[in-house]
Amino acid sequence: MLKVNVSLFNLITLLIFGLIPHQLNAQSYVQGEVIVKLKSSPQSLQTQQFFNKAQRQNQLVLKNSFSKMKMYHFAGKPGQSVEELISDLRKDPNVEYAEPNYFVNKKDLHGLEQTYTADEIRSLSANSPYLTTGADIHVTEVWASVSVNETKPIVAIIDTGLDINHSVFSDSNAVWVNQNEIPNNGIDDDGNGYIDDVNGWNFVHNSGYMLDDDGHGTHVAGIVLSVGQDIFANSIEESKINIMPLKFLDAEGVGKTSDAINAIYYAIENGAKVLNNSWGGPNYSGALHEAIVYSYEQGVTFVAAAGNAGTDNDYVPMYPSSYNVPHVISVAATTDLDYLASFSNFGHSSVDLGSPGVFILSTIPGGGFGSSSGTSMAAPFISGVAAMMLVESPEMLGYQVKEIVFNQADTLPQLNSKLATEARVNAQAAVQFAKSSVVTTSQPNYSFTNEDRQLASSLAGGGGCGMVAKLYSHMSNGGGGTPGPGGEIGAWYIIVILGIVSLPLMFLYYLRSQLPEESRRHQRFKIDSEVKVKIGDKELIGSVSSISLGGVQLNTDALLEKGSIVTMMISSPDGKEQIDVNGHIVWSEQQKSYGVQFERTTESLKEKINRWSKSLKPT
Ligand code: CA
């Protein structure tokens, strides 16, 4: 009963705060850039007029166009903020939506955990984690049962790139080759818009030259390949699939939504059947959502990592994993013992199934091997399974692939109420079932609607969210600006709305006061002090704006990986004392900021925070 109340509180709080348009977070999108969707078709007069105005009058620079989707990626004039750009564009009746170009990042936990040379791995391979684990997903049976087919299904690895010269990929002929492109002639031979794209495309450096300056993509690609064959074998066999590397994450593992969209279109136009997405971010993007809907219509399988914050995606979504397009497979990480990994995101309605994601051994750039953890490592097992199903049944659509993977997964009681299938993947069962299945040629209808709450509310005419949004924008303009069609908003109106909004909050406050002390959330206090944060071998300085016995709210311009383990040195408000504490990075959707949750609240930590908080105000 207690549990129900607490989660009810979280749910309703989220619902209430979800109605209030959140301030855009300066660190979560590319400065000066927007993605715009028009209502008019590319050749129409209205589109011509829009472009004339955008380019001549407003000095927007077109960076990219997805004209088939009526979407355009622009940079504003120097110094113009994204908020200004979006607010200007939304006034244009021909604009369906305009949104920031959000950053996303890779979803491994903390890079490589341990590395091995090729020789070392061969002596070890009999003990490699995913072969001897209690969580046997039955890939060795798949190795034996599936043979090389004439056409290899193409798996796009939308990631940090690929070391195409790693012997595992080069000796097995696994790397996709664009047969219609002549290497290094400086000509776009196949007319697909990319010059010398022989093995895929590098969207970060805008080049056909493929590299992996991070290691994440190479690791992910090795896992995909490992479902079909032994990647640790002395002499590697011919691959059953092709890997198409599409690099859009940089050396830090950070990428732009615009490049992710580019990569998804490239993958589909160039024949990929499975798209592996071991990356994500907290921000909803209509443009990315539409690209994924397009990929659904093309019949591909879209696999996405659920995220590594250890949080519930039903309440705090992680995109692209949380787009509810029917072919998206959202993957959580499970351990050797088939439990949900402590860092893995979950969600009874939004995260689909589990797959091994702890200490996974795979390829790393330079020819060696290494282990890594994260939902980034769990997703590619599913992509590998989907690819093997397509070797057996090449015409199968993404929706059917997903259904079979779900139905053939091993149900586990410990995943009850955590994942939609309550199961962990079984590679052999899924591939076997696909082999004997009749291919269905239709998929359920799914049509795109923009789910951006902020956009929906700012465009809505009257009641509901729209009313709160209007009020909010009016208040944040200091009451100035041009009155809307509804006229001036009187003070009484503000009081009525605030009353309506605060009623459920008061009720919740009452509910909380009925809970015993220990189950209440820690009281938070406002604080303004400096903090030094150490993440791996990186160190950054930020500030802390609130503190409780459970953690702090962290302000920094750096992009941080959710779930990362950090060491902090927090200064007291007077700068005379310090707290040294370990924790992990969490993301608050309401605050649009990072937080650090303490790993352990020791007695001395408790004593210091309690003492400091005597001179602080509660939030
Ligand atoms: Ca080309």
XYZ file of C-alpha atoms and ligand atoms in Angstrom:
620
model
C 0.000 0.000 0.000
C 2.827 2.317 0.945
C 4.560 1.579 -2.338
C 1.428 2.385 -4.273
C 1.164 5.779 -2.608
C 4.765 6.684 -3.334
C 4.583 5.714 -6.984
C 1.217 7.433 -7.266
C 2.927 10.537 -5.956
C 5.691 10.246 -8.561
C 3.200 9.651 -11.312
C 0.945 12.568 -10.460
C 3.887 14.898 -9.865
C 5.197 13.980 -13.292
C 1.802 14.529 -14.839
C 1.450 17.924 -13.254
C 4.945 19.099 -14.074
C 4.621 17.599 -17.511
C 1.894 20.139 -18.244
C 4.166 23.056 -17.568
C 6.419 23.731 -20.534
C 9.962 23.069 -19.471
C 12.716 25.550 -20.128
C 15.062 24.305 -22.817
C 18.354 23.162 -21.435
C 21.359 24.968 -22.886
C 23.549 21.902 -22.838
C 21.127 19.497 -24.456
C 21.063 20.852 -28.022
C 23.288 22.354 -30.707
C 23.524 26.152 -30.340
C 21.968 28.104 -33.205
C 20.419 25.150 -35.021
C 16.845 23.988 -35.588
C 14.952 21.285 -37.423
C 11.786 22.489 -39.143
C 8.874 20.540 -40.589
C 6.751 22.342 -43.190
C 3.131 21.664 -44.024
C 3.608 22.301 -47.750
C 5.223 19.949 -50.278
C 8.786 20.686 -51.497
C 7.831 22.024 -54.955
C 4.921 24.161 -53.799
C 4.744 27.940 -53.913
C 4.341 28.064 -50.123
C 7.646 26.211 -49.648
C 9.334 28.606 -52.104
C 7.972 31.539 -50.137
C 9.096 30.004 -46.855
C 12.631 29.550 -48.183
C 12.804 33.064 -49.614
C 11.812 34.523 -46.287
C 13.975 32.151 -44.226
C 17.132 32.656 -46.257
C 16.888 36.296 -47.401
C 15.022 37.980 -44.611
C 15.937 35.839 -41.622
C 19.395 34.770 -42.843
C 18.870 31.106 -42.060
C 21.392 28.741 -43.607
C 20.105 25.397 -44.872
C 22.347 22.642 -43.529
C 20.400 19.666 -44.724
C 17.073 18.802 -46.227
C 14.910 15.739 -45.865
C 12.533 17.023 -48.512
C 10.643 13.741 -48.841
C 9.592 14.267 -45.230
C 9.216 18.079 -45.676
C 11.896 18.459 -42.962
C 14.769 20.950 -43.094
C 17.770 21.505 -40.864
C 18.798 25.170 -40.513
C 21.416 27.247 -38.751
C 20.290 30.692 -37.588
C 22.195 33.945 -37.946
C 25.132 34.358 -35.545
C 24.114 35.083 -31.984
C 20.492 34.080 -32.457
C 19.310 31.734 -29.733
C 17.497 28.498 -30.443
C 14.534 29.765 -28.391
C 14.261 32.889 -30.584
C 14.599 30.855 -33.762
C 11.911 28.403 -32.722
C 9.531 31.033 -31.496
C 9.906 32.964 -34.802
C 9.437 29.858 -36.919
C 6.389 28.681 -34.998
C 4.625 31.920 -35.896
C 4.789 30.935 -39.574
C 1.514 29.203 -40.497
C 3.393 26.937 -42.923
C 5.538 25.479 -40.111
C 4.161 22.244 -38.687
C 6.868 22.148 -36.012
C 10.276 23.577 -35.215
C 12.540 22.030 -32.618
C 16.131 22.157 -31.333
C 18.785 19.851 -32.765
C 19.220 17.776 -29.619
C 22.405 16.019 -28.571
C 22.300 12.290 -27.844
C 24.997 9.985 -26.534
C 26.212 6.416 -26.474
C 24.851 4.032 -23.888
C 27.794 2.101 -22.510
C 28.490 2.431 -18.828
C 32.089 3.573 -18.479
C 33.982 2.578 -21.587
C 36.176 -0.491 -21.720
C 36.545 -2.513 -18.548
C 39.324 -4.869 -19.597
C 41.216 -5.409 -22.839
C 42.897 -8.416 -24.415
C 45.084 -9.034 -27.458
C 43.863 -11.443 -30.129
C 46.212 -14.155 -28.789
C 45.040 -13.749 -25.225
C 41.412 -13.937 -26.239
C 41.875 -17.233 -28.048
C 43.207 -18.889 -24.930
C 40.359 -17.342 -22.980
C 37.527 -17.737 -25.418
C 36.177 -20.940 -23.947
C 35.466 -18.895 -20.836
C 34.099 -15.805 -22.543
C 31.244 -14.406 -20.493
C 28.396 -14.918 -22.860
C 29.341 -18.530 -23.628
C 29.611 -19.871 -20.102
C 27.143 -17.621 -18.354
C 24.107 -18.979 -16.569
C 22.182 -16.690 -18.892
C 22.678 -18.773 -22.014
C 20.928 -17.082 -24.925
C 21.869 -20.042 -27.173
C 24.040 -18.411 -29.789
C 26.275 -21.468 -30.312
C 23.247 -23.366 -31.637
C 22.628 -20.483 -34.045
C 26.259 -20.644 -35.261
C 25.736 -24.290 -36.143
C 22.244 -24.111 -37.615
C 22.408 -21.041 -39.868
C 24.530 -21.158 -43.014
C 25.876 -18.370 -45.201
C 23.255 -17.207 -47.670
C 23.784 -15.666 -51.080
C 22.685 -12.237 -49.948
C 23.734 -11.187 -46.501
C 21.251 -9.091 -44.493
C 22.745 -5.651 -43.803
C 22.849 -4.404 -40.227
C 23.442 -0.657 -39.863
C 25.496 0.222 -36.789
C 24.464 3.831 -36.107
C 27.236 4.632 -33.682
C 30.825 5.908 -33.242
C 32.113 4.163 -36.388
C 33.994 0.929 -37.010
C 37.581 -0.266 -37.248
C 36.997 -1.859 -40.657
C 40.547 -3.282 -40.598
C 40.018 -5.344 -37.445
C 40.672 -8.930 -38.589
C 37.311 -10.114 -37.241
C 35.519 -7.884 -39.759
C 38.015 -7.830 -42.632
C 38.812 -11.570 -42.704
C 35.124 -12.504 -42.522
C 34.126 -10.017 -45.258
C 31.607 -8.600 -42.816
C 31.973 -4.933 -43.742
C 29.312 -3.732 -46.166
C 30.640 -2.610 -49.541
C 28.738 -0.151 -51.699
C 29.179 -1.963 -55.027
C 28.062 1.043 -57.044
C 30.669 3.420 -55.675
C 34.223 3.568 -57.063
C 36.616 4.229 -54.178
C 38.498 7.523 -53.957
C 37.510 8.999 -57.313
C 35.866 12.032 -55.761
C 32.613 11.241 -57.571
C 29.232 10.232 -56.196
C 29.094 7.282 -58.595
C 25.757 5.884 -57.408
C 24.137 9.312 -57.064
C 22.984 8.731 -53.482
C 24.278 12.119 -52.359
C 27.477 10.828 -50.737
C 30.875 10.945 -52.445
C 33.042 7.812 -52.086
C 30.765 6.170 -49.531
C 32.372 2.782 -50.044
C 31.684 1.245 -46.607
C 29.075 3.548 -45.111
C 29.307 7.183 -44.050
C 31.032 9.225 -41.393
C 28.542 12.006 -40.553
C 30.851 13.529 -37.929
C 33.639 14.325 -40.407
C 31.339 14.304 -43.454
C 33.468 11.758 -45.238
C 33.450 8.218 -46.558
C 36.566 7.534 -44.494
C 35.467 5.177 -41.760
C 37.159 5.102 -38.387
C 36.159 4.576 -34.773
C 37.843 7.142 -32.523
C 35.825 6.006 -29.497
C 35.615 2.210 -29.665
C 31.941 1.916 -28.840
C 30.763 1.194 -32.403
C 33.425 -1.446 -33.002
C 32.432 -3.187 -29.769
C 28.745 -3.069 -30.674
C 29.414 -4.356 -34.221
C 31.398 -7.326 -32.846
C 28.450 -8.305 -30.638
C 26.060 -8.196 -33.617
C 28.441 -10.414 -35.602
C 28.951 -12.800 -32.667
C 25.345 -13.992 -32.775
C 26.044 -15.644 -36.144
C 29.575 -16.921 -35.629
C 32.468 -17.333 -33.204
C 34.326 -14.032 -33.351
C 37.077 -15.423 -31.091
C 37.901 -18.358 -33.389
C 41.485 -18.952 -34.547
C 40.492 -18.527 -38.138
C 37.386 -16.507 -38.680
C 34.696 -17.891 -40.985
C 32.842 -16.056 -43.733
C 30.236 -13.759 -42.150
C 26.503 -14.390 -42.595
C 25.680 -10.693 -42.410
C 27.071 -7.352 -43.535
C 27.858 -4.558 -41.119
C 27.164 -1.029 -42.422
C 28.943 1.451 -40.141
C 27.285 4.866 -39.927
C 29.328 7.123 -37.705
C 27.375 9.965 -36.124
C 28.737 9.899 -32.558
C 32.058 11.717 -32.095
C 35.179 10.686 -30.160
C 33.347 11.517 -26.920
C 30.351 9.412 -27.900
C 28.143 12.473 -28.476
C 26.059 13.055 -31.603
C 23.365 15.291 -33.062
C 19.790 14.285 -33.752
C 20.099 15.729 -37.299
C 22.941 13.278 -38.033
C 21.021 10.379 -36.489
C 18.151 11.159 -38.872
C 20.606 11.302 -41.777
C 22.041 7.939 -40.738
C 18.601 6.313 -40.520
C 17.707 7.496 -44.047
C 21.084 6.442 -45.381
C 20.698 2.982 -43.846
C 17.282 2.435 -45.412
C 18.082 3.902 -48.832
C 21.167 1.711 -49.039
C 19.523 -1.565 -48.116
C 19.974 -2.068 -44.358
C 17.340 -4.359 -42.822
C 18.277 -4.011 -39.156
C 19.199 -0.697 -37.474
C 21.148 -0.935 -34.219
C 20.856 2.126 -31.976
C 22.969 1.894 -28.827
C 22.481 5.588 -28.045
C 19.836 7.988 -26.854
C 18.793 11.042 -24.920
C 15.982 12.390 -22.765
C 14.522 14.803 -25.331
C 11.611 13.989 -27.606
C 12.228 14.943 -31.253
C 9.356 14.953 -33.745
C 11.842 14.797 -36.626
C 13.581 11.696 -35.254
C 10.203 10.172 -34.477
C 9.187 10.696 -38.125
C 12.420 9.160 -39.433
C 11.702 6.092 -37.308
C 8.122 5.933 -38.603
C 9.578 6.030 -42.136
C 11.882 3.135 -41.231
C 8.814 1.210 -39.999
C 7.039 1.765 -43.302
C 10.105 0.375 -45.081
C 9.826 -2.846 -43.070
C 13.133 -2.735 -41.206
C 13.812 -3.759 -37.599
C 14.767 -0.926 -35.235
C 16.644 -1.945 -32.079
C 17.326 0.608 -29.319
C 19.159 0.568 -25.987
C 16.866 1.431 -23.056
C 19.500 3.516 -21.205
C 21.764 3.145 -18.186
C 20.282 5.371 -15.490
C 18.612 2.523 -13.605
C 15.317 4.386 -13.962
C 11.802 3.612 -15.166
C 11.243 4.677 -18.800
C 7.478 4.507 -18.221
C 7.891 7.740 -16.227
C 11.050 9.299 -17.659
C 11.361 8.326 -21.332
C 14.623 7.668 -23.148
C 14.619 8.261 -26.906
C 14.717 6.578 -29.401
C 13.974 3.599 -27.134
C 10.685 5.186 -25.993
C 9.158 5.936 -29.415
C 6.195 3.581 -29.506
C 6.475 2.798 -33.231
C 5.508 -0.906 -33.635
C 8.918 -2.115 -34.905
C 11.037 -0.518 -32.167
C 12.584 -3.104 -29.859
C 13.622 -1.493 -26.600
C 16.333 -3.513 -24.864
C 17.298 -3.701 -21.171
C 20.551 -5.235 -19.902
C 20.525 -8.437 -17.868
C 23.285 -10.063 -15.833
C 24.972 -13.468 -15.960
C 22.345 -14.685 -13.518
C 19.478 -13.327 -15.612
C 18.593 -10.451 -13.325
C 18.051 -6.919 -14.565
C 21.462 -5.158 -14.379
C 21.503 -2.537 -11.611
C 22.241 0.271 -14.098
C 19.690 -0.798 -16.703
C 16.600 1.269 -17.391
C 13.361 -0.688 -17.293
C 9.649 -0.057 -17.860
C 6.719 -2.422 -17.752
C 5.112 -0.819 -20.765
C 8.019 0.956 -22.462
C 11.016 -1.430 -22.282
C 10.533 -4.696 -24.120
C 12.988 -7.399 -23.200
C 16.297 -8.259 -21.578
C 19.566 -9.263 -23.195
C 23.076 -9.750 -21.719
C 24.744 -6.417 -21.000
C 27.298 -6.902 -18.213
C 31.025 -7.504 -18.942
C 30.447 -8.380 -22.576
C 33.574 -9.280 -24.540
C 33.836 -8.009 -28.085
C 36.075 -6.350 -30.670
C 37.889 -3.052 -30.032
C 39.738 -0.785 -32.502
C 43.313 -1.837 -33.229
C 42.679 -5.564 -33.517
C 42.136 -6.548 -29.897
C 39.179 -7.353 -27.704
C 37.709 -5.877 -24.566
C 34.806 -6.116 -22.194
C 32.207 -3.439 -21.672
C 28.825 -3.079 -19.944
C 25.621 -1.229 -20.729
C 22.325 -1.474 -22.551
C 24.560 -0.515 -25.523
C 25.937 -4.048 -25.307
C 22.521 -5.673 -24.795
C 20.854 -4.157 -27.876
C 23.304 -5.573 -30.480
C 22.566 -9.163 -29.389
C 18.968 -8.492 -30.454
C 20.145 -6.915 -33.734
C 22.272 -10.016 -34.334
C 19.290 -12.281 -33.651
C 17.088 -10.222 -36.008
C 19.778 -10.492 -38.708
C 20.009 -14.283 -38.305
C 16.211 -14.497 -38.612
C 16.502 -12.554 -41.868
C 19.141 -14.971 -43.188
C 16.514 -17.685 -42.732
C 13.572 -15.566 -43.849
C 14.825 -12.592 -45.915
C 11.411 -11.058 -46.637
C 10.282 -10.854 -43.032
C 9.150 -7.363 -41.941
C 10.419 -5.677 -38.796
C 7.103 -6.015 -37.024
C 7.060 -9.802 -37.432
C 10.717 -10.056 -36.421
C 9.853 -8.227 -33.217
C 6.814 -10.411 -32.509
C 8.837 -13.593 -32.894
C 11.746 -12.307 -30.771
C 9.233 -11.426 -28.034
C 7.220 -14.655 -28.199
C 10.291 -16.874 -28.231
C 12.066 -15.127 -25.343
C 12.540 -16.951 -22.020
C 10.114 -15.616 -19.414
C 11.795 -15.026 -16.058
C 9.997 -14.314 -12.779
C 12.664 -11.797 -11.724
C 11.758 -9.616 -14.730
C 8.087 -9.516 -13.678
C 6.622 -6.021 -13.865
C 10.002 -4.661 -15.050
C 9.800 -5.368 -18.782
C 6.901 -5.646 -21.236
C 7.706 -9.263 -22.173
C 9.055 -10.106 -18.686
C 11.606 -12.136 -20.624
C 15.209 -12.389 -21.851
C 16.024 -13.117 -25.504
C 16.504 -16.693 -26.725
C 18.480 -16.511 -29.986
C 18.034 -20.123 -31.028
C 14.282 -20.225 -30.419
C 13.692 -16.979 -32.339
C 15.808 -18.023 -35.336
C 14.236 -21.499 -35.439
C 10.750 -20.048 -35.304
C 11.532 -17.516 -38.063
C 12.782 -20.336 -40.304
C 9.470 -22.210 -40.110
C 7.163 -19.174 -40.101
C 4.962 -17.968 -42.920
C 6.029 -14.428 -43.752
C 3.269 -11.881 -43.260
C 3.282 -9.028 -45.740
C 1.385 -6.461 -43.723
C 2.091 -4.548 -40.543
C -0.299 -2.655 -38.277
C -0.960 0.947 -39.325
C 0.921 3.572 -37.411
C 0.674 7.244 -38.178
C 2.942 9.900 -36.808
C 1.646 12.477 -34.375
C 3.982 14.943 -32.735
C 4.155 14.111 -29.033
C 6.163 17.137 -27.969
C 4.188 18.406 -24.987
C 5.727 21.847 -25.169
C 4.913 22.187 -28.863
C 1.412 20.782 -28.433
C 0.710 23.166 -25.611
C 2.089 26.262 -27.294
C 0.061 25.586 -30.422
C -3.125 24.552 -28.666
C -5.847 27.167 -28.826
C -7.681 27.051 -25.538
C -8.128 24.687 -22.635
C -6.008 22.045 -20.984
C -2.277 22.274 -21.443
C -2.669 25.180 -23.834
C -4.165 27.327 -21.112
C -1.312 26.663 -18.725
C 1.228 27.212 -21.500
C -0.256 30.576 -22.441
C -0.262 31.637 -18.861
C 3.288 30.449 -18.402
C 4.618 32.262 -21.456
C 2.746 35.373 -20.412
C 4.276 35.249 -16.969
C 7.766 34.588 -18.247
C 7.443 37.589 -20.591
C 6.932 39.665 -17.498
C 3.355 40.259 -18.566
C 4.489 42.284 -21.590
C 4.346 41.475 -25.269
C 1.389 41.396 -27.580
C -1.781 40.093 -26.022
C -3.076 36.979 -27.690
C -6.533 36.621 -29.226
C -7.850 35.953 -25.736
C -6.847 39.463 -24.586
C -5.040 40.426 -21.378
C -4.906 37.759 -18.728
C -6.146 39.163 -15.469
C -4.681 38.427 -12.066
C -7.846 36.521 -11.101
C -7.180 34.163 -13.983
C -3.681 33.419 -12.685
C -5.023 32.760 -9.217
C -7.717 30.391 -10.539
C -5.206 28.439 -12.619
C -2.659 28.265 -9.812
C -5.455 27.052 -7.565
C -6.416 24.314 -10.005
C -2.789 23.261 -10.388
C -2.050 23.315 -6.680
C -5.142 21.402 -5.496
C -3.777 17.971 -6.409
C -0.390 19.029 -4.993
C -2.021 19.850 -1.678
C -3.771 16.508 -1.730
C -0.456 14.807 -2.416
C 1.190 16.741 0.371
C -1.515 15.377 2.653
C -0.906 11.842 1.341
C 2.813 12.181 1.973
C 2.309 13.486 5.470
C 0.482 10.233 6.211
C 3.598 8.222 5.350
C 6.094 7.233 8.024
C 9.204 9.424 8.235
C 11.622 7.013 6.574
C 9.555 6.606 3.447
C 9.354 10.319 2.711
C 11.813 11.571 0.208
C 14.780 13.436 1.622
C 14.152 17.108 2.234
C 16.075 19.172 -0.306
C 17.809 22.445 0.505
C 18.868 25.306 -1.745
C 22.615 25.727 -1.824
C 25.075 27.563 -4.024
C 28.506 26.086 -3.814
C 31.284 24.749 -5.957
C 31.808 21.089 -6.700
C 34.686 19.190 -8.269
C 33.481 16.113 -10.122
C 35.730 13.263 -11.192
C 34.423 10.898 -13.875
C 36.983 8.255 -14.797
C 40.152 10.268 -15.517
C 38.226 13.446 -16.356
C 37.706 16.236 -13.880
C 35.252 19.091 -14.125
C 34.105 21.940 -11.937
C 30.446 22.772 -11.576
C 28.061 24.083 -9.009
C 25.490 22.501 -6.762
C 22.092 24.168 -6.483
C 20.334 21.798 -4.107
C 21.373 19.135 -1.651
C 19.670 16.391 0.343
C 20.738 13.280 2.219
C 20.179 11.379 -1.051
C 22.102 13.525 -3.510
C 22.655 16.877 -5.192
C 21.465 18.803 -8.202
C 24.465 19.442 -10.409
C 24.937 22.383 -12.773
C 27.503 21.940 -15.506
C 27.874 22.660 -19.207
C 29.447 19.268 -19.797
C 27.475 16.419 -21.312
C 27.369 13.585 -18.836
C 26.446 9.957 -19.288
C 23.574 8.911 -17.087
C 24.605 6.148 -14.724
C 28.287 7.212 -14.758
C 30.043 6.685 -11.463
C 31.491 9.930 -10.113
C 33.539 11.147 -7.167
C 32.616 14.593 -5.877
C 34.179 17.195 -3.630
C 31.357 19.528 -2.562
C 32.310 22.745 -0.791
C 30.176 24.088 2.030
C 28.415 27.451 1.387
C 31.099 29.264 3.374
C 33.837 27.304 1.594
C 35.382 26.163 4.889
C 34.439 22.505 4.738
C 34.126 19.775 2.131
C 32.131 16.631 1.513
C 33.832 13.808 -0.401
C 31.278 11.391 -1.739
C 30.726 8.830 -4.518
C 27.570 8.699 -6.580
C 26.116 8.190 -9.993
C 24.724 10.631 -12.546
C 20.951 10.813 -12.899
C 18.831 13.066 -15.094
C 15.835 15.002 -13.856
C 13.268 15.585 -16.578
C 11.418 18.114 -14.407
C 14.489 20.171 -13.573
C 16.071 19.570 -16.977
C 19.348 19.097 -15.197
C 21.740 16.480 -13.968
C 21.832 15.207 -10.456
C 24.143 12.922 -8.560
C 22.634 10.261 -6.371
C 24.916 9.316 -3.473
C 25.998 5.691 -3.457
C 25.827 5.547 0.329
C 24.762 8.020 2.989
C 27.324 7.455 5.717
C 26.897 8.795 9.264
C 29.538 11.486 8.747
C 27.886 12.565 5.469
C 24.519 12.758 7.242
C 26.041 14.779 10.067
C 27.617 17.326 7.686
C 24.550 17.779 5.498
C 22.269 18.125 8.531
C 24.623 20.736 9.984
C 24.959 22.662 6.695
C 21.230 22.604 6.086
C 20.554 24.549 9.300
C 21.643 27.705 7.451
C 19.912 26.723 4.183
C 16.364 27.194 2.920
C 14.300 24.181 1.831
C 13.535 24.026 -1.895
Ca 27.650 7.630 -53.365
